[in-house]
JSON list of C-alpha atoms in Angstrom, two decimals:
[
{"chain": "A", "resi": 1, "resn": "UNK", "atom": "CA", "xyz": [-12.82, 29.77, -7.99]},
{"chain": "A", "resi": 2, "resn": "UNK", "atom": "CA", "xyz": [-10.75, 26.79, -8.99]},
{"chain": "A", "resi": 3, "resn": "UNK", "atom": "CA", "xyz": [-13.20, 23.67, -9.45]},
{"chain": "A", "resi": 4, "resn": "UNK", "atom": "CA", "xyz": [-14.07, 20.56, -11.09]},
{"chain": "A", "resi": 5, "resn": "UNK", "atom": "CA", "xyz": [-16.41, 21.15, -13.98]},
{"chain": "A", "resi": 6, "resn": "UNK", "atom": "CA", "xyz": [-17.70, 18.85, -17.17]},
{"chain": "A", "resi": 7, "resn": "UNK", "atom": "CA", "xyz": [-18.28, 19.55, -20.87]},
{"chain": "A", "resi": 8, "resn": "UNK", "atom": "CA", "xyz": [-21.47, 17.75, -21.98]},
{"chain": "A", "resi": 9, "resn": "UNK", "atom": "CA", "xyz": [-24.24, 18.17, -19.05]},
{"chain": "A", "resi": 10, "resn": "UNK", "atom": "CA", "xyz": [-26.14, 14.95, -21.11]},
{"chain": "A", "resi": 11, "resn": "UNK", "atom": "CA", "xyz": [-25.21, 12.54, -23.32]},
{"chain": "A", "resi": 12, "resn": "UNK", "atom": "CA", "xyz": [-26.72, 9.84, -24.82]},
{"chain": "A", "resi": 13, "resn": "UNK", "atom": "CA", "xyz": [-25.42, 6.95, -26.86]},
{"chain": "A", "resi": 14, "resn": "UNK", "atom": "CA", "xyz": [-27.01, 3.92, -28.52]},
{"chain": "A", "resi": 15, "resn": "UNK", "atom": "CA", "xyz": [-26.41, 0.68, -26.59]},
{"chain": "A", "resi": 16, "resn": "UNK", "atom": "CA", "xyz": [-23.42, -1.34, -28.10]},
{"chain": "A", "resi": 17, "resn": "UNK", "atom": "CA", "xyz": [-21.73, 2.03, -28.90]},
{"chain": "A", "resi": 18, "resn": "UNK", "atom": "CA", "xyz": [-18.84, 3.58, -27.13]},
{"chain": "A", "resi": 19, "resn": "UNK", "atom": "CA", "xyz": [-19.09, 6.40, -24.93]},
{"chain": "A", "resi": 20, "resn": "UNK", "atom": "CA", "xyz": [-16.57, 9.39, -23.74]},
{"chain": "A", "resi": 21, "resn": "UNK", "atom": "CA", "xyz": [-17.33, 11.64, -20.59]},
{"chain": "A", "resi": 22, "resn": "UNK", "atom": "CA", "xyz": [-15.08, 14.64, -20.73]},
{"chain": "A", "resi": 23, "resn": "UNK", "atom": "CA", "xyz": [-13.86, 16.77, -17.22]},
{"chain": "A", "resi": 24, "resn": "UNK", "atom": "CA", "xyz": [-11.80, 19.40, -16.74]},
{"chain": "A", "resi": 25, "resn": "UNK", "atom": "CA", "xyz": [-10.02, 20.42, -13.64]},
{"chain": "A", "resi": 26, "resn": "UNK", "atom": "CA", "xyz": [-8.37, 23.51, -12.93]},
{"chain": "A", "resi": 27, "resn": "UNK", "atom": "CA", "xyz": [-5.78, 23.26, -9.94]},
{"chain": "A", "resi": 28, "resn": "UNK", "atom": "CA", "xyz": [-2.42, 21.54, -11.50]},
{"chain": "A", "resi": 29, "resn": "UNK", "atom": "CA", "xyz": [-1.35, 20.40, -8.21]},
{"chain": "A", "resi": 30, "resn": "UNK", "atom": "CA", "xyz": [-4.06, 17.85, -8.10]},
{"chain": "A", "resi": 31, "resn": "UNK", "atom": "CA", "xyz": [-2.64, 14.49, -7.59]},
{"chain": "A", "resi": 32, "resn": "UNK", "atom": "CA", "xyz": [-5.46, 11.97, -7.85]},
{"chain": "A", "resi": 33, "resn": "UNK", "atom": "CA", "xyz": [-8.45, 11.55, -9.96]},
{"chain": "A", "resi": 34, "resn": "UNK", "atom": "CA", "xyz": [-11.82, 9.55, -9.17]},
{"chain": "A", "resi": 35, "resn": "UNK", "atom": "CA", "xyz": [-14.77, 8.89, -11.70]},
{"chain": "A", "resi": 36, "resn": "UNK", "atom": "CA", "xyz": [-17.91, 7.83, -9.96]},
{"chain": "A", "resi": 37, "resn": "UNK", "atom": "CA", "xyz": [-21.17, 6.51, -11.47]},
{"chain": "A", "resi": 38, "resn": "UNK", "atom": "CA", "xyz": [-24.73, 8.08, -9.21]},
{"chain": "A", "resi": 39, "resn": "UNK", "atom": "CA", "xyz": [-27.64, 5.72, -10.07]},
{"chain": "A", "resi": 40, "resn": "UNK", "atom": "CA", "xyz": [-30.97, 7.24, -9.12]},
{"chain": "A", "resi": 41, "resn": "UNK", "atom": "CA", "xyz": [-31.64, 7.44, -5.07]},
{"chain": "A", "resi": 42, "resn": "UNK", "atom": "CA", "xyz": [-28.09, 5.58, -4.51]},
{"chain": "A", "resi": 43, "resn": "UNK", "atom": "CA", "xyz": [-24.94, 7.35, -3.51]},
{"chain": "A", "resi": 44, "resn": "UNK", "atom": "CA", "xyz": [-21.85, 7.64, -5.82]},
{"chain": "A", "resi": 45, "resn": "UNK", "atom": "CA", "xyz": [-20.24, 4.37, -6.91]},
{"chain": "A", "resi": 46, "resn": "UNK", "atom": "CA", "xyz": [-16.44, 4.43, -7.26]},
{"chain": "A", "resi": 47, "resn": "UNK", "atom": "CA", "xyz": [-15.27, 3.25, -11.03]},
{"chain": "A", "resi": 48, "resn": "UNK", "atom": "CA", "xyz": [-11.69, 3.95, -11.98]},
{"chain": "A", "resi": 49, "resn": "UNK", "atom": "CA", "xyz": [-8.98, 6.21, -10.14]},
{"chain": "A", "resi": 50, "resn": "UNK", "atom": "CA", "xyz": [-6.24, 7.79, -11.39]},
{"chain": "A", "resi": 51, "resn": "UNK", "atom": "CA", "xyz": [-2.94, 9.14, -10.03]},
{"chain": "A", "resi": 52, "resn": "UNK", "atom": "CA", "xyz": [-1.52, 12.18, -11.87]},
{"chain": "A", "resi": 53, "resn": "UNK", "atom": "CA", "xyz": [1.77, 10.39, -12.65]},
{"chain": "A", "resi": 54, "resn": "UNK", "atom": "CA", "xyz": [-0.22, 8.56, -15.01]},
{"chain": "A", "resi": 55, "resn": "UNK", "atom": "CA", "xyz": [-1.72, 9.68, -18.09]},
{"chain": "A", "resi": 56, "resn": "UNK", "atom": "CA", "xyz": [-3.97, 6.16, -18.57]},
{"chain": "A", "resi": 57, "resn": "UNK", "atom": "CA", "xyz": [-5.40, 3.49, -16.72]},
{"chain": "A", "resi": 58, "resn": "UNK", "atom": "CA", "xyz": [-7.55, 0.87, -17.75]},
{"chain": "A", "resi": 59, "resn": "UNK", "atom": "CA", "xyz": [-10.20, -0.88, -16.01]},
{"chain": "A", "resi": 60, "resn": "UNK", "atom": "CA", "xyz": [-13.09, -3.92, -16.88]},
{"chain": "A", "resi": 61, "resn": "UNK", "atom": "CA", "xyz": [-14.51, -1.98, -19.90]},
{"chain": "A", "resi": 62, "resn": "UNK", "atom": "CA", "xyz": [-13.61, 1.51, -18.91]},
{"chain": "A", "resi": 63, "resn": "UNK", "atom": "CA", "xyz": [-10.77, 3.42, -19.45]},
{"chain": "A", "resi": 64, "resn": "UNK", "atom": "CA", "xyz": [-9.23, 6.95, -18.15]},
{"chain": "A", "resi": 65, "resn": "UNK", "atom": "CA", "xyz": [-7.24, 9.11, -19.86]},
{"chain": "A", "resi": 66, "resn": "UNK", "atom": "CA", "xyz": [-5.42, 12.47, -17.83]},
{"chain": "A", "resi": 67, "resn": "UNK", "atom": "CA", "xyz": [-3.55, 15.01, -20.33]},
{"chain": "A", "resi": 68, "resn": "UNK", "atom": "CA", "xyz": [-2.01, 16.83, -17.61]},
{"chain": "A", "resi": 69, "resn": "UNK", "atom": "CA", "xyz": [-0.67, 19.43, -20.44]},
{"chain": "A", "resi": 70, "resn": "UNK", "atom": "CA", "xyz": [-4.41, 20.85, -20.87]},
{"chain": "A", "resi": 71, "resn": "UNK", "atom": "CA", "xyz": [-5.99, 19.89, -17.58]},
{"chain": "A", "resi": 72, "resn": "UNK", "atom": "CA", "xyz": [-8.34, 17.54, -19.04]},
{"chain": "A", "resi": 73, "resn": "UNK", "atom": "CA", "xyz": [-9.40, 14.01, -17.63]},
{"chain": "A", "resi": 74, "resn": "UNK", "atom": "CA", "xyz": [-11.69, 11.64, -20.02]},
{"chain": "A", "resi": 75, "resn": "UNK", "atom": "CA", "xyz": [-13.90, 8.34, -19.03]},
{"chain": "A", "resi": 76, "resn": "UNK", "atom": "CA", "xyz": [-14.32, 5.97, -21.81]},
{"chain": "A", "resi": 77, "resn": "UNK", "atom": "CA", "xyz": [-17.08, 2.98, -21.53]},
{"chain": "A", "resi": 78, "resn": "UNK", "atom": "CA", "xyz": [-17.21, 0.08, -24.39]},
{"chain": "A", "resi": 79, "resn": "UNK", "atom": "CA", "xyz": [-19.73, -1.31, -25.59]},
{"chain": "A", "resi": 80, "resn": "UNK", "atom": "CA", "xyz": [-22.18, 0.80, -23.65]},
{"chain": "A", "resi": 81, "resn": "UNK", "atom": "CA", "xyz": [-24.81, -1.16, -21.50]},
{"chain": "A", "resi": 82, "resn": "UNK", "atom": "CA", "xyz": [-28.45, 0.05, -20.53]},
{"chain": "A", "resi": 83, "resn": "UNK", "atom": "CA", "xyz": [-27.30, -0.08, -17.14]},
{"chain": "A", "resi": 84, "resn": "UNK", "atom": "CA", "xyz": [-24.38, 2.49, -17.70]},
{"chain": "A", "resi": 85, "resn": "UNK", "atom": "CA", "xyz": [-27.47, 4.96, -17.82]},
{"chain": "A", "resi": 86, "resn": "UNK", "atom": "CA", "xyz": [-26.37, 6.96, -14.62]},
{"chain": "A", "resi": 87, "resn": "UNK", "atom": "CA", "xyz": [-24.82, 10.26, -14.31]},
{"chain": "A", "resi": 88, "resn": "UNK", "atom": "CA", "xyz": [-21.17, 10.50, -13.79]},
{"chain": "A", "resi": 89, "resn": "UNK", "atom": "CA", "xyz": [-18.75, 12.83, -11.89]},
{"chain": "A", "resi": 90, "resn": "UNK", "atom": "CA", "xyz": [-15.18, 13.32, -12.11]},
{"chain": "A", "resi": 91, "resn": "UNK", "atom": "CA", "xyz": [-13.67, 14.41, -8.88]},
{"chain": "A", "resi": 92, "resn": "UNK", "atom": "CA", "xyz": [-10.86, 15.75, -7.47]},
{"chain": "A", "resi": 93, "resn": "UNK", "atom": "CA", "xyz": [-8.90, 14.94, -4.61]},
{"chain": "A", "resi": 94, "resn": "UNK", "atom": "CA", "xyz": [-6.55, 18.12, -4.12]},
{"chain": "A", "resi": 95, "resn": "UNK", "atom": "CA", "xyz": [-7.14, 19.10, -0.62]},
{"chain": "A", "resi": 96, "resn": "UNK", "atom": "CA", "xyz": [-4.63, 18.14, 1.84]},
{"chain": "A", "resi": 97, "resn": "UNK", "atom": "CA", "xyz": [-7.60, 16.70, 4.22]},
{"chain": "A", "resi": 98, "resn": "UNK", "atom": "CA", "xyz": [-8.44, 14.42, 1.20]},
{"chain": "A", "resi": 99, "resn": "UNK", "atom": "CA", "xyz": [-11.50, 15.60, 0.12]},
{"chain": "A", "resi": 100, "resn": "UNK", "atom": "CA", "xyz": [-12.89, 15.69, -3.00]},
{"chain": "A", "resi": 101, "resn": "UNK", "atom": "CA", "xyz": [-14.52, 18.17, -5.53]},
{"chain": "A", "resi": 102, "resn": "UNK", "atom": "CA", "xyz": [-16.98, 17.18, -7.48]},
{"chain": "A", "resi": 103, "resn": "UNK", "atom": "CA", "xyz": [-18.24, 18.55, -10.64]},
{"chain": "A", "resi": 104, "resn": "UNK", "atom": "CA", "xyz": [-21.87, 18.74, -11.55]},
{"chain": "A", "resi": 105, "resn": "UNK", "atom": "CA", "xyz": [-22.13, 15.38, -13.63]},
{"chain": "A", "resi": 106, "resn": "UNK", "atom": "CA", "xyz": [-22.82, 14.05, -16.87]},
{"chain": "A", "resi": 107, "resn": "UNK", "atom": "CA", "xyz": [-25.86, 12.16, -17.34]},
{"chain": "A", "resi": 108, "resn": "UNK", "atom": "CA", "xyz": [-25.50, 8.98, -19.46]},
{"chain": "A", "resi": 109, "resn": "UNK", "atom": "CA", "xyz": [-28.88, 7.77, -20.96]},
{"chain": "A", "resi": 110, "resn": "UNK", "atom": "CA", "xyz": [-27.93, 4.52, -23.12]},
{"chain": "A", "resi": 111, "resn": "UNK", "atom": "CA", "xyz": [-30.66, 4.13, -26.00]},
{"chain": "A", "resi": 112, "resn": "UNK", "atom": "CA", "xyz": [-31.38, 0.32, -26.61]},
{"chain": "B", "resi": 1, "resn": "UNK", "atom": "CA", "xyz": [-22.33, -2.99, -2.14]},
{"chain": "B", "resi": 2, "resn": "UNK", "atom": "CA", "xyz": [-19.42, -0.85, -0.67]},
{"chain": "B", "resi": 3, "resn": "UNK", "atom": "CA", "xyz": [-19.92, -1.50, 3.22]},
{"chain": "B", "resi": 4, "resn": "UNK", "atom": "CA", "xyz": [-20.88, 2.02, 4.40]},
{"chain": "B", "resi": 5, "resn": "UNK", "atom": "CA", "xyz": [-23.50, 2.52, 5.69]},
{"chain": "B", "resi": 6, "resn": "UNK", "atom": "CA", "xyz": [-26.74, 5.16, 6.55]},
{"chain": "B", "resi": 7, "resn": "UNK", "atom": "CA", "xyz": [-29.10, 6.17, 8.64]},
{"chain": "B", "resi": 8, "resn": "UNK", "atom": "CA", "xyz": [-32.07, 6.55, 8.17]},
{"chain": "B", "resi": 9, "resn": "UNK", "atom": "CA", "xyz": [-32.20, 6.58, 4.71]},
{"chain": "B", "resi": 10, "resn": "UNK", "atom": "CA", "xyz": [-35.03, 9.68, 4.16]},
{"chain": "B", "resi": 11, "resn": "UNK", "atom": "CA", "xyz": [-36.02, 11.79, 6.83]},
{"chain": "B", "resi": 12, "resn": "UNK", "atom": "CA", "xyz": [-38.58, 15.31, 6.94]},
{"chain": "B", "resi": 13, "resn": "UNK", "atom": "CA", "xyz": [-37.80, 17.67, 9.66]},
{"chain": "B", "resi": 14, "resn": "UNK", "atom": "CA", "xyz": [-39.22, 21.10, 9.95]},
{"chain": "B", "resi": 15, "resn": "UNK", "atom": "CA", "xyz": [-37.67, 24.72, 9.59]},
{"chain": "B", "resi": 16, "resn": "UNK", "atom": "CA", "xyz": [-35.81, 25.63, 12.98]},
{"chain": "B", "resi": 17, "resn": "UNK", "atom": "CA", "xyz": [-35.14, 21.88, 14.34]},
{"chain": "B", "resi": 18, "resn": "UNK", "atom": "CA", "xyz": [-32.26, 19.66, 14.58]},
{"chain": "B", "resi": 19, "resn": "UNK", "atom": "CA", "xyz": [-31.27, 16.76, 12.68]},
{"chain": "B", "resi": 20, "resn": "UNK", "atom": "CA", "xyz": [-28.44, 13.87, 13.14]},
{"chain": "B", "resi": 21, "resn": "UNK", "atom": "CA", "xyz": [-27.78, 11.42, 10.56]},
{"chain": "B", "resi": 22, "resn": "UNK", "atom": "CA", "xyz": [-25.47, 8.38, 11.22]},
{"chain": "B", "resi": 23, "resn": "UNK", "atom": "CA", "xyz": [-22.73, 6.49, 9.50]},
{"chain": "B", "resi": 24, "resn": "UNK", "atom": "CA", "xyz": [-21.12, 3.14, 9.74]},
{"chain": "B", "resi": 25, "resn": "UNK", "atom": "CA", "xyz": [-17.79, 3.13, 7.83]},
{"chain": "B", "resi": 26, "resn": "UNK", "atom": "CA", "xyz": [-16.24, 0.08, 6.11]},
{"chain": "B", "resi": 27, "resn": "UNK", "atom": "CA", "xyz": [-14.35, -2.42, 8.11]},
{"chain": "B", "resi": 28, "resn": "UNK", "atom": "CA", "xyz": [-10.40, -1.02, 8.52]},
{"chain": "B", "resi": 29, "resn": "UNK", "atom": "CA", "xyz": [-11.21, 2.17, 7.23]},
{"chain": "B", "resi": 30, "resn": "UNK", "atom": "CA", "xyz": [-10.40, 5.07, 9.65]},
{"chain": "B", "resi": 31, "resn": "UNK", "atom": "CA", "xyz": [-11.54, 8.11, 7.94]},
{"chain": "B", "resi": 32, "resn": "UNK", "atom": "CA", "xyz": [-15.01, 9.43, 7.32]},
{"chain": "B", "resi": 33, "resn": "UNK", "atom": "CA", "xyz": [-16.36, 12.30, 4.90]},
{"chain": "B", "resi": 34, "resn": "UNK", "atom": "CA", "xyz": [-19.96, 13.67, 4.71]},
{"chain": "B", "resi": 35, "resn": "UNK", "atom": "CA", "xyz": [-21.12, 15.69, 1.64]},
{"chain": "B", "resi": 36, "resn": "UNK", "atom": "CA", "xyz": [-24.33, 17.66, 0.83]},
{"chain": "B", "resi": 37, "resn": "UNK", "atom": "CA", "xyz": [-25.76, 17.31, -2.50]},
{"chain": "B", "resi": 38, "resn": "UNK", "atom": "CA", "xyz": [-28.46, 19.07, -3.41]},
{"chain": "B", "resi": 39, "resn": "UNK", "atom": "CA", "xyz": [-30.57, 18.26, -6.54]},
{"chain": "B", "resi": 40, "resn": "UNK", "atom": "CA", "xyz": [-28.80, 18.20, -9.67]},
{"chain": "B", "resi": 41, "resn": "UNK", "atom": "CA", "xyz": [-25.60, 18.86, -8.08]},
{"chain": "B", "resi": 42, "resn": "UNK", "atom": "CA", "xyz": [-22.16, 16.92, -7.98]},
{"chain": "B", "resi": 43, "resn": "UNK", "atom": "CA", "xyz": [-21.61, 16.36, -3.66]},
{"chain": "B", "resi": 44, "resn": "UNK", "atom": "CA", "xyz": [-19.98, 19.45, -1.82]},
{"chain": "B", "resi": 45, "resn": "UNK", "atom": "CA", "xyz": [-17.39, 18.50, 1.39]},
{"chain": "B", "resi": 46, "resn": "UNK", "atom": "CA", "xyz": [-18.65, 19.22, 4.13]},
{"chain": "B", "resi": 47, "resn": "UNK", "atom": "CA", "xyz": [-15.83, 17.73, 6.83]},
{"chain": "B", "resi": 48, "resn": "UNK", "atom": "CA", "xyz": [-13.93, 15.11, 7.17]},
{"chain": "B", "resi": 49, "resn": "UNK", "atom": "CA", "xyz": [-12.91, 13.27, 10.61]},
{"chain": "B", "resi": 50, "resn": "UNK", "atom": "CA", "xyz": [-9.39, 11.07, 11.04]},
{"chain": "B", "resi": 51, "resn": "UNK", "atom": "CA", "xyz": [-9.45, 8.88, 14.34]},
{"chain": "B", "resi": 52, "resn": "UNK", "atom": "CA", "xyz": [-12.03, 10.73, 16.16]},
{"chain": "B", "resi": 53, "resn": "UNK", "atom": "CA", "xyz": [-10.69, 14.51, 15.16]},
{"chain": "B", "resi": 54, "resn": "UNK", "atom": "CA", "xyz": [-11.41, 16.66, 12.39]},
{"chain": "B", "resi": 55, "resn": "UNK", "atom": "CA", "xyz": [-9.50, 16.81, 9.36]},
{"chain": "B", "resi": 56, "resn": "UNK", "atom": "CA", "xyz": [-10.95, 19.51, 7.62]},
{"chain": "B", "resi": 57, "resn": "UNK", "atom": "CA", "xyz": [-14.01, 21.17, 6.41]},
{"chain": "B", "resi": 58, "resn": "UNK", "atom": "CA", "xyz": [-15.72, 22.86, 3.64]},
{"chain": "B", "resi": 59, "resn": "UNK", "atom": "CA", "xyz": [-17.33, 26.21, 3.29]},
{"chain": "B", "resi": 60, "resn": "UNK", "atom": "CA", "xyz": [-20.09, 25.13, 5.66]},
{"chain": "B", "resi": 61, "resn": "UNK", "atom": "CA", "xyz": [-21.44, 27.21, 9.11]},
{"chain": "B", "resi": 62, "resn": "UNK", "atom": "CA", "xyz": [-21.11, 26.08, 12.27]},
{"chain": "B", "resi": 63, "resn": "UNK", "atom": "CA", "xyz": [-24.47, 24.70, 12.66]},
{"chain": "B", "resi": 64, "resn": "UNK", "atom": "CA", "xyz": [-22.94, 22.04, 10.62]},
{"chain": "B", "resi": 65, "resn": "UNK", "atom": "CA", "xyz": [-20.77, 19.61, 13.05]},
{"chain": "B", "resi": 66, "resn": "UNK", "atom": "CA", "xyz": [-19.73, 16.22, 13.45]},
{"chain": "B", "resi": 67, "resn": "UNK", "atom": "CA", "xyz": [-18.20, 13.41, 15.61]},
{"chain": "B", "resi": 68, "resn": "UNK", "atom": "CA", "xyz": [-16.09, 10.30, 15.35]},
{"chain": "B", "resi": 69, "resn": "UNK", "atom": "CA", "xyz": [-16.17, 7.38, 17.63]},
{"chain": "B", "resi": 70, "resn": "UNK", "atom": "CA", "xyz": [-13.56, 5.18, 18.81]},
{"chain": "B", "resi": 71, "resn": "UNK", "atom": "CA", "xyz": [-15.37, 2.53, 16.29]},
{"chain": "B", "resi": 72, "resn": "UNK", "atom": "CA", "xyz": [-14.83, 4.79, 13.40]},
{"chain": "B", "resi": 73, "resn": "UNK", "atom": "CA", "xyz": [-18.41, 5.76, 12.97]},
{"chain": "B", "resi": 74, "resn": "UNK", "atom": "CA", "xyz": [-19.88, 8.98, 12.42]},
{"chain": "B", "resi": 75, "resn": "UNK", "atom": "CA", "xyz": [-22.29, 11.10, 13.10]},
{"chain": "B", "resi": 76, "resn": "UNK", "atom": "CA", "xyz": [-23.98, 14.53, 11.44]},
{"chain": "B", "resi": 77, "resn": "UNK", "atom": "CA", "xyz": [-25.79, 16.93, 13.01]},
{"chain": "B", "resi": 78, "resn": "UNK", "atom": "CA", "xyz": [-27.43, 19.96, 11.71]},
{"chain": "B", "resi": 79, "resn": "UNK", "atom": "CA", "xyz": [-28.91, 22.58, 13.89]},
{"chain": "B", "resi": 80, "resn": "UNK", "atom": "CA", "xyz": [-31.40, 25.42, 13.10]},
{"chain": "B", "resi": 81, "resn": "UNK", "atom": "CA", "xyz": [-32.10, 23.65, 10.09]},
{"chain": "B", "resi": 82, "resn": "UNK", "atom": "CA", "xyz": [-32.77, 26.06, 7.38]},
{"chain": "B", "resi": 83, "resn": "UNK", "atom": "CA", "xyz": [-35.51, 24.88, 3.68]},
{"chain": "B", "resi": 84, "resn": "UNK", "atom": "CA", "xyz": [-31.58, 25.13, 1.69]},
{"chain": "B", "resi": 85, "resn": "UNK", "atom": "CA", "xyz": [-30.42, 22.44, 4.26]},
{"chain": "B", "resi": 86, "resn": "UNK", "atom": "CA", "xyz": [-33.13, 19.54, 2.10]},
{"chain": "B", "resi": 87, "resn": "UNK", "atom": "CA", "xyz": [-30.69, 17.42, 0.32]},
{"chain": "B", "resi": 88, "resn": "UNK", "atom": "CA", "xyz": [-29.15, 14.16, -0.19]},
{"chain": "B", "resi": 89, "resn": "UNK", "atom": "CA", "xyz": [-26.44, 13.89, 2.61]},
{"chain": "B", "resi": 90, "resn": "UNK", "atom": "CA", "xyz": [-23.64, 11.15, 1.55]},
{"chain": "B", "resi": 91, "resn": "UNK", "atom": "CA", "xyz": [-20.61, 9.64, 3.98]},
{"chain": "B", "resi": 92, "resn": "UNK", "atom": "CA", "xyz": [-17.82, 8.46, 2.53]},
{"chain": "B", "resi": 93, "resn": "UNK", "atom": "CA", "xyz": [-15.22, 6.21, 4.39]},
{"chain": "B", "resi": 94, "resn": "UNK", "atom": "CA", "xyz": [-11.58, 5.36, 3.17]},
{"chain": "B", "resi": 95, "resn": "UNK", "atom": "CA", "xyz": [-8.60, 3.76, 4.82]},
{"chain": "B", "resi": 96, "resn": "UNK", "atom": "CA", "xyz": [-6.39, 6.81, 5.94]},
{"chain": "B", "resi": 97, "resn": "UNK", "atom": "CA", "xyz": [-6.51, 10.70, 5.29]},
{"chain": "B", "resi": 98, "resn": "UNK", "atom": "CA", "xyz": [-4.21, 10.77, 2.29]},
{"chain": "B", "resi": 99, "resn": "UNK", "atom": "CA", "xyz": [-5.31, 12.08, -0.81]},
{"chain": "B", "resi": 100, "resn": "UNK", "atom": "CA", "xyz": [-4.73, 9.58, -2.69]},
{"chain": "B", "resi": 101, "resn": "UNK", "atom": "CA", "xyz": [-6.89, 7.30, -0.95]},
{"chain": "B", "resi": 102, "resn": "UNK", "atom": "CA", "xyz": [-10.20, 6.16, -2.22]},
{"chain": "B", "resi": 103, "resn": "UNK", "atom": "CA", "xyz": [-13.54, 7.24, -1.09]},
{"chain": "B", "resi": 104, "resn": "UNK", "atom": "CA", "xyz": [-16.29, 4.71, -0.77]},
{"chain": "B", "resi": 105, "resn": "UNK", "atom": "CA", "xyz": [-19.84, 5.79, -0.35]},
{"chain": "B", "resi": 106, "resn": "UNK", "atom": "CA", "xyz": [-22.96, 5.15, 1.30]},
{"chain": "B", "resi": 107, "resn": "UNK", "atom": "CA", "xyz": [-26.58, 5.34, -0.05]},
{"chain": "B", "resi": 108, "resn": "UNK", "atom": "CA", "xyz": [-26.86, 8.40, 1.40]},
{"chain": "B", "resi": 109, "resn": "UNK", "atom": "CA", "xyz": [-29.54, 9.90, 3.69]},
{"chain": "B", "resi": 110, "resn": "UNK", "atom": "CA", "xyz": [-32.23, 12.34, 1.75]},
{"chain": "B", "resi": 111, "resn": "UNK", "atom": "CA", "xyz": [-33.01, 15.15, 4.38]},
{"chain": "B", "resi": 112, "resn": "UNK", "atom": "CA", "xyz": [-36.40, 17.25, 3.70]},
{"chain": "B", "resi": 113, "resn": "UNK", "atom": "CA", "xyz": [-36.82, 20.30, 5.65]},
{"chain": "B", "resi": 114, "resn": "UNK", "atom": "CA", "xyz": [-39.97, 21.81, 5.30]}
]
């Protein structure tokens, strides 16, 4: 079935460095884009949005990219922090009740 | 600190009983989403409710329901609670139904059924 789904199930970068978390999505009708950051025993913590008539939006240190052409939605972080460590999900908000799906998450682990 | 909020925040119940968890949604915001998310897992949708009515709802039984109240607050409840029901069960309020709206969380509520 159509979903939500990431490339790297871990990454881990050394603290100062950049980092990219990769999606995908599947349904090309999706119009809006969420990244979310899931500290341990907390509940998802909104980070950046994006709307699909927008291929790049820029927040404080973080940055989205959408390439509607191959379905493919990136988070970048600079200057990766210790407290970045979290795991990440893109999500999707396609449904016409608003929910979202949610891939399964990338887990950032930032090495000082 | 997004202003939704849970209750209780962990909870054990045993195989067979009934559970209800509680949510307070952000000032102004009129729509309320729980998710289930087990261990390891991104959140699944379970429903969502828009001024006191359902909006829609996930690929979950009936057992599963939900209400609204005139304050925008919510409430879960899970009957005939099954070992696969044990997860971390999240609310998420936003100002209207739309889609492109944004979802703010809770801490979530971690349900054990043993």
């Amino acid at each position: 079935g159509e979903s939500v789904g990431l490339h790297l199930p871990t990454l881990s970068v050394q603290e100062g460095d950049n980092s990219i978390i990769n999606c995908a999505y599947s349904n090309s009708a999706s119009d809006y884009f969420i990244w979310y950051k899931q500290e341990s025993g907390k509940g998802p913590q909104f980070i950046i949005d994006i709307r699909s008539n927008m291929d790049k939006r820029q927040g404080q240190r973080v940055t989205v990219l959408l390439n509607k052409t191959v379905k493919h939605l990136s988070l970048q972080i600079a200057a990766t922090q210790p407290g970045d460590s979290a795991v990440y999900f893109c999500a999707e908000n396609r449904g016409s009740q608003g929910n979202l799906i949610f891939g399964k998450g990338t887990k950032l682990s930032v090495k000082p | 600190e997004t202003g939704v909020t849970q209750s209780p925040t962990h909870l054990i119940k045993t195989r067979g009983q009934q559970v209800t968890l509680r949510c307070s949604s952000q000032s102004g915001h009129n729509t309320v989403s729980w998710y289930q998310q087990a261990l390891g897992q991104g959140p699944q949708f379970i429903f969502q409710y828009y001024r006191e009515e359902e909006n829609g709802r996930g690929n979950f039984p009936p057992r599963f329901s939900g209400l609204q109240f005139p304050n925008y607050s919510s409430e879960l409840n899970v009957n005939a609670l099954e070992l696969d029901d044990s997860a971390l069960y999240l609310c998420a309020s936003s100002l209207d139904r739309g889609s492109t709206t944004e979802a703010f969380f809770g801490q979530g509520t971690r349900l054990t059924v043993v």
